[in-house]
Short mmCIF file of C-alpha atoms in Angstrom, two decimals:
data_model
loop_
_atom_site.label_atom_id
_atom_site.label_comp_id
_atom_site.label_asym_id
_atom_site.label_seq_id
_atom_site.Cartn_x
_atom_site.Cartn_y
_atom_site.Cartn_z
CA ASP I 925 29.48 18.94 8.77
CA ALA I 926 26.07 17.33 8.29
CA CYS I 927 22.67 17.33 9.96
CA VAL I 928 21.47 14.99 12.72
CA MET I 929 24.70 12.98 12.99
CA SER I 930 25.45 13.11 16.72
CA ASN I 931 23.66 9.90 17.58
CA LEU I 932 24.68 6.62 19.13
CA GLU I 933 24.21 4.61 15.96
CA VAL I 934 26.66 6.81 14.01
CA ALA I 935 29.14 6.93 16.89
CA ARG I 936 29.04 3.15 17.22
CA MET I 937 29.82 2.77 13.50
CA LEU I 938 32.74 5.23 13.62
CA ALA I 939 34.23 4.15 16.95
CA PRO I 940 36.77 1.66 15.50
CA TYR I 941 38.17 4.28 13.12
CA ALA I 942 38.60 7.54 15.05
CA HIS I 943 39.21 8.98 18.51
CA TYR I 944 36.56 11.71 18.47
CA LEU I 945 33.32 12.53 16.68
CA VAL I 946 32.22 16.15 16.25
CA ALA I 947 28.58 16.35 15.17
CA SER I 948 25.18 17.96 15.68
CA GLU I 949 22.07 16.33 17.12
CA GLU I 950 19.91 18.88 15.33
CA ILE I 951 19.65 20.07 11.73
CA GLU I 952 22.50 22.47 10.92
CA PRO I 953 21.89 25.85 9.26
CA SER I 954 22.79 25.84 5.58
CA ASP I 955 25.95 27.92 6.18
CA GLY I 956 27.40 25.00 8.12
CA TRP I 957 30.65 25.23 10.07
CA ASP I 958 32.97 28.23 10.20
CA TYR I 959 35.88 26.51 8.46
CA ALA I 960 38.03 29.62 8.11
CA SER I 961 38.10 30.23 11.84
CA TRP I 962 38.81 26.73 13.11
CA LEU I 963 41.32 25.92 10.36
CA THR I 964 43.17 29.14 11.18
CA ARG I 965 43.35 28.13 14.85
CA LEU I 966 44.56 24.67 13.88
CA ALA I 967 47.29 26.22 11.74
CA GLN I 968 48.31 28.38 14.70
CA SER I 969 48.30 25.42 17.13
CA PRO I 970 48.93 22.28 15.04
CA ALA I 971 49.77 20.20 18.12
CA MET I 972 46.22 20.34 19.51
CA ASP I 973 44.63 16.92 19.97
CA GLY I 974 41.29 15.75 18.64
CA ALA I 975 39.36 16.87 21.71
CA GLN I 976 40.82 20.37 21.52
CA LEU I 977 40.16 20.58 17.81
CA GLY I 978 36.60 19.39 18.34
CA ARG I 979 36.00 22.06 20.95
CA THR I 980 37.42 24.68 18.59
CA ILE I 981 35.05 23.53 15.83
CA ALA I 982 32.08 23.71 18.21
CA ASP I 983 32.97 27.14 19.60
CA THR I 984 33.60 28.72 16.20
CA TYR I 985 30.38 27.16 14.89
CA ARG I 986 28.38 28.72 17.74
CA ASP I 987 30.12 32.10 17.50
CA PHE I 988 29.65 32.32 13.73
CA TYR I 989 25.89 32.42 14.28
CA ALA I 990 25.52 33.96 17.74
CA ASN I 991 27.89 36.88 17.03
CA SER I 992 26.75 37.51 13.48
CA THR I 993 25.56 40.93 12.32
CA LYS I 994 22.83 39.14 10.37
CA THR I 995 19.59 38.79 12.31
CA GLU I 996 18.68 35.51 10.62
CA ARG I 997 21.94 33.86 11.72
CA VAL I 998 21.48 35.07 15.30
CA LYS I 999 18.01 33.50 15.32
CA LYS I 1000 19.48 30.21 14.11
CA ALA I 1001 21.97 30.24 16.99
CA LYS I 1002 19.09 29.58 19.38
CA ALA I 1003 18.59 26.06 17.99
CA LEU I 1004 22.23 25.09 17.44
CA THR I 1005 23.72 21.89 18.83
CA MET I 1006 27.27 20.57 18.51
CA THR I 1007 29.05 17.88 20.48
CA VAL I 1008 32.51 16.40 20.85
CA ILE I 1009 32.29 12.68 21.64
CA ASP I 1010 35.07 10.44 22.93
CA LEU I 1011 34.61 7.36 20.77
CA GLU I 1012 36.59 5.19 23.16
CA GLN I 1013 33.65 5.57 25.56
CA ILE I 1014 30.99 4.51 23.06
CA GLN I 1015 31.25 0.79 23.79
CA ALA I 1016 30.20 1.50 27.37
CA VAL I 1017 27.23 3.57 26.15
CA ASP I 1018 26.31 0.79 23.76
CA SER I 1019 26.34 -1.78 26.58
CA THR I 1020 24.22 0.33 28.93
CA VAL I 1021 21.66 1.02 26.20
CA ALA I 1022 21.45 -2.71 25.53
CA SER I 1023 20.68 -3.29 29.21
CA LEU I 1024 18.06 -0.54 29.22
CA ALA I 1025 16.46 -1.95 26.08
CA ALA I 1026 16.30 -5.42 27.62
CA GLY I 1027 14.73 -3.95 30.74
CA VAL I 1028 11.99 -1.97 29.01
CA ASP I 1029 11.35 -4.85 26.62
CA ALA I 1030 10.72 -7.10 29.61
CA LEU I 1031 8.51 -4.37 31.06
CA LEU I 1032 6.42 -4.41 27.88
CA THR I 1033 6.09 -8.19 28.09
CA ARG I 1034 4.87 -7.97 31.68
CA GLY I 1035 2.75 -4.85 31.45
CA GLY I 1036 1.37 -4.92 27.91
CA HIS I 1037 -0.55 -1.86 26.82
CA SER I 1038 -0.30 -0.15 30.20
CA ALA I 1039 3.51 -0.38 30.10
CA TRP I 1040 3.48 0.83 26.50
CA LEU I 1041 1.57 3.94 27.54
CA HIS I 1042 4.23 4.82 30.12
CA LEU I 1043 7.03 4.36 27.59
CA ALA I 1044 5.10 6.27 24.93
CA GLN I 1045 4.73 9.18 27.33
CA ALA I 1046 8.46 9.09 28.08
CA ARG I 1047 9.24 9.18 24.37
CA HIS I 1048 6.70 11.93 23.72
CA VAL I 1049 8.20 14.38 26.22
CA THR I 1050 11.80 13.73 25.14
CA GLU I 1051 13.53 16.34 23.00
CA GLU I 1052 13.41 15.36 19.33
CA TYR I 1053 15.47 16.57 16.39
CA ALA I 1054 14.99 17.22 12.66
CA ARG I 1055 11.27 17.91 12.83
CA ASN I 1056 11.40 21.06 10.68
CA ALA I 1057 12.48 19.38 7.45
CA ALA I 1058 9.02 18.65 6.02
CA PRO I 1059 7.68 20.81 3.15
CA ALA I 1060 5.25 23.53 4.19
CA GLY I 1061 1.75 22.24 4.78
CA GLU I 1062 2.79 18.61 5.17
CA ARG I 1063 2.93 16.55 8.33
CA LYS I 1064 6.39 16.85 9.84
CA PRO I 1065 7.65 13.28 10.06
CA GLY I 1066 11.04 14.15 11.52
CA SER I 1067 13.88 11.69 11.78
CA GLU I 1068 12.58 10.15 15.01
CA VAL I 1069 15.85 10.74 16.84
CA TYR I 1070 15.65 11.77 20.48
CA ASP I 1071 18.23 12.91 23.00
CA LEU I 1072 19.55 9.78 24.71
CA VAL I 1073 20.12 11.24 28.17
CA HIS I 1074 16.76 13.01 28.17
CA ALA I 1075 15.04 9.80 27.04
CA ALA I 1076 16.67 7.84 29.85
CA GLU I 1077 15.64 10.52 32.37
CA ASN I 1078 12.04 10.36 31.16
CA ILE I 1079 11.96 6.57 31.19
CA LYS I 1080 12.95 6.76 34.85
CA VAL I 1081 10.04 9.10 35.54
CA HIS I 1082 7.34 7.36 33.51
CA ALA I 1083 8.22 3.66 33.40
CA GLN I 1084 7.82 3.23 37.17
CA ASP I 1085 10.08 0.20 37.15
CA ARG I 1086 13.06 -0.18 39.48
CA ALA I 1087 15.19 -2.24 37.10
CA SER I 1088 14.57 0.10 34.18
CA SER I 1089 15.39 3.10 36.36
CA ALA I 1090 18.73 1.59 37.34
CA ALA I 1091 19.50 0.82 33.70
CA ALA I 1092 18.54 4.37 32.73
CA ASP I 1093 20.94 5.75 35.35
CA ALA I 1094 23.73 3.67 33.81
CA VAL I 1095 22.95 5.05 30.34
CA ILE I 1096 23.02 8.62 31.64
CA ALA I 1097 26.36 8.11 33.38
CA ALA I 1098 27.97 6.40 30.37
CA ALA I 1099 26.72 9.02 27.92
CA ARG I 1100 28.02 11.86 30.05
CA ARG I 1101 31.45 10.22 30.22
CA ALA I 1102 31.50 9.97 26.43
CA ILE I 1103 30.50 13.60 25.85
CA VAL I 1104 33.69 15.65 26.07
CA TYR I 1105 32.13 18.99 25.13
CA ASN I 1106 28.65 20.12 24.21
CA ILE I 1107 26.96 23.34 23.10
CA ARG I 1108 23.23 23.94 22.72
CA GLY I 1109 21.06 26.94 22.00
CA GLU I 1110 18.30 28.08 24.31
CA LEU I 1111 15.64 26.39 22.16
CA ARG I 1112 17.30 22.98 22.61
CA PRO I 1113 17.59 22.82 26.41
CA HIS I 1114 17.77 19.02 26.55
CA ALA I 1115 20.39 18.50 23.85
CA ASN I 1116 22.92 16.60 25.94
CA GLY I 1117 25.01 15.49 22.97
CA LEU I 1118 23.92 12.02 21.85
CA SER I 1119 20.62 10.97 20.32
CA ILE I 1120 19.05 7.62 19.50
CA PHE I 1121 16.45 6.40 16.98
CA PHE I 1122 13.04 5.92 18.62
CA PRO I 1123 10.17 5.88 16.06
CA PRO I 1124 6.67 5.90 17.57
CA ASN I 1125 5.01 3.23 15.44
CA GLN I 1126 5.36 0.83 12.54
CA THR I 1127 4.03 3.37 10.02
CA ASP I 1128 6.69 5.95 10.86
CA PHE I 1129 9.38 3.27 10.95
CA ALA I 1130 8.53 2.38 7.34
CA MET I 1131 8.75 5.97 6.08
CA ARG I 1132 11.56 7.35 3.94
CA GLY I 1133 13.66 4.22 3.83
CA LYS I 1134 14.00 3.83 7.58
CA THR I 1135 13.60 0.08 7.32
CA SER I 1136 17.32 -0.04 6.44
CA TYR I 1137 18.00 0.78 10.11
CA LYS I 1138 18.09 -2.94 10.83
CA GLU I 1139 21.20 -3.20 8.64
CA THR I 1140 23.32 -0.94 10.87
CA SER I 1141 25.94 -2.54 13.08
CA PHE I 1142 24.18 -1.11 16.12
CA ALA I 1143 20.80 -2.66 15.27
CA ALA I 1144 22.41 -5.97 14.38
CA SER I 1145 24.01 -6.42 17.78
CA ASN I 1146 22.19 -4.22 20.29
CA SER I 1147 18.88 -5.20 21.91
CA TRP I 1148 17.50 -1.71 21.18
CA TYR I 1149 16.24 -2.83 17.76
CA PRO I 1150 14.27 -5.83 19.11
CA PHE I 1151 12.79 -3.48 21.72
CA LEU I 1152 11.72 -1.04 18.99
CA LYS I 1153 9.94 -3.81 17.08
CA HIS I 1154 8.15 -4.92 20.25
CA TYR I 1155 7.25 -1.35 21.20
CA GLN I 1156 5.83 -0.57 17.76
CA ALA I 1157 3.76 -3.73 17.66
CA VAL I 1158 1.84 -3.02 20.87
CA PRO I 1159 -0.41 -0.12 19.78
CA THR I 1160 -1.04 -1.58 16.34
CA SER I 1161 -2.31 -4.95 17.49
CA ALA I 1162 -5.82 -6.04 16.51
CA ALA I 1163 -7.12 -5.34 20.00
CA GLU I 1164 -5.69 -1.82 19.96
CA ARG I 1165 -7.14 -0.99 16.56
CA ASN I 1166 -10.59 -2.08 17.78
CA ARG I 1167 -10.55 0.03 20.92
CA PRO I 1168 -13.39 2.60 21.00
CA LYS I 1169 -12.27 5.98 19.70
CA PRO I 1170 -12.75 9.01 21.96
CA ALA I 1171 -15.53 11.42 21.11
CA ILE I 1172 -14.31 14.84 19.97
CA ASP I 1173 -16.44 17.93 20.31
CA PRO I 1174 -17.00 20.08 17.18
CA VAL I 1175 -14.28 22.67 16.69
CA THR I 1176 -15.44 26.26 17.19
CA ALA I 1177 -13.54 29.45 16.55
CA SER I 1178 -12.50 31.23 19.72
CA GLY I 1179 -11.40 34.50 18.13
#
C-alpha cells in the first residue's frame, strides 16, 4: 500500500520472494487501500490464492473511491491505478527489456542526435506517473517512471527501426503475460500495469537521490541502465550545448 510501486525494478527485486505483486503505478490517495473490505472477503474465502486476493484488493480499492458518497474521493477514482503481477513472469519481462535496451542503445550509436530525438519523442508522449507531488509553484520533477507497454508502443512508432520494433513487441507481449489483473481510471488511459524508470537527462537523474538507482539489482544486470546513461549523455554533449537556441517571440496576453 504505497505510491508508484508497480514498476519493473520493484517486481524484479521481489520476484524471488513472492508469487504476486499488488501495486499502483500512480500515486495513491492518502486513504490508501480499503483493508476492511478485502480482509473481510479473505476471512470469508481463506482458500483464495494470491491472484484472487490481489484482484480483491484491486476491486475494493477502486470501489472505495468510485462508489464513495464523498465527491473528493470520486474525483480521485479517475486517476487510480492498481495491478496484480505474476512474479514468475518477470524474468521474461526483464529479458525482453534488456533486448530492447540493447537495440535502442545501438540505434543511438548509429544515429546520434537524430536517433535521440526519436527516442525523446517516444518518451515524451508516454504516460508518466507521480508528477503531482511537487510543492505548489515549483517545477514538478516527478519520479520519471513511465508505463512500460506504452513506452514500447511509442518506441515502435518513433524509433523507425525494425530491430527495435521487434524488441518492443516482445516487451509488450511479456508484460501482458505478467499482468494478471489491472484497473485504471479514465485519466490514466495508458496505465497497463508496469512502469519503468526513464529520466530525460542527467540533471533529472541526479535529483532527489536517484543516483542510487544504479545499485538496484535490475540496474546492475540489465542493459537498460547503460542505455539510460547513453541516452542522457547525448543532449548534454558539448556540441548540443552550443547549438543555436531558437528565437522566441515576446509573450502577449490574449485575454
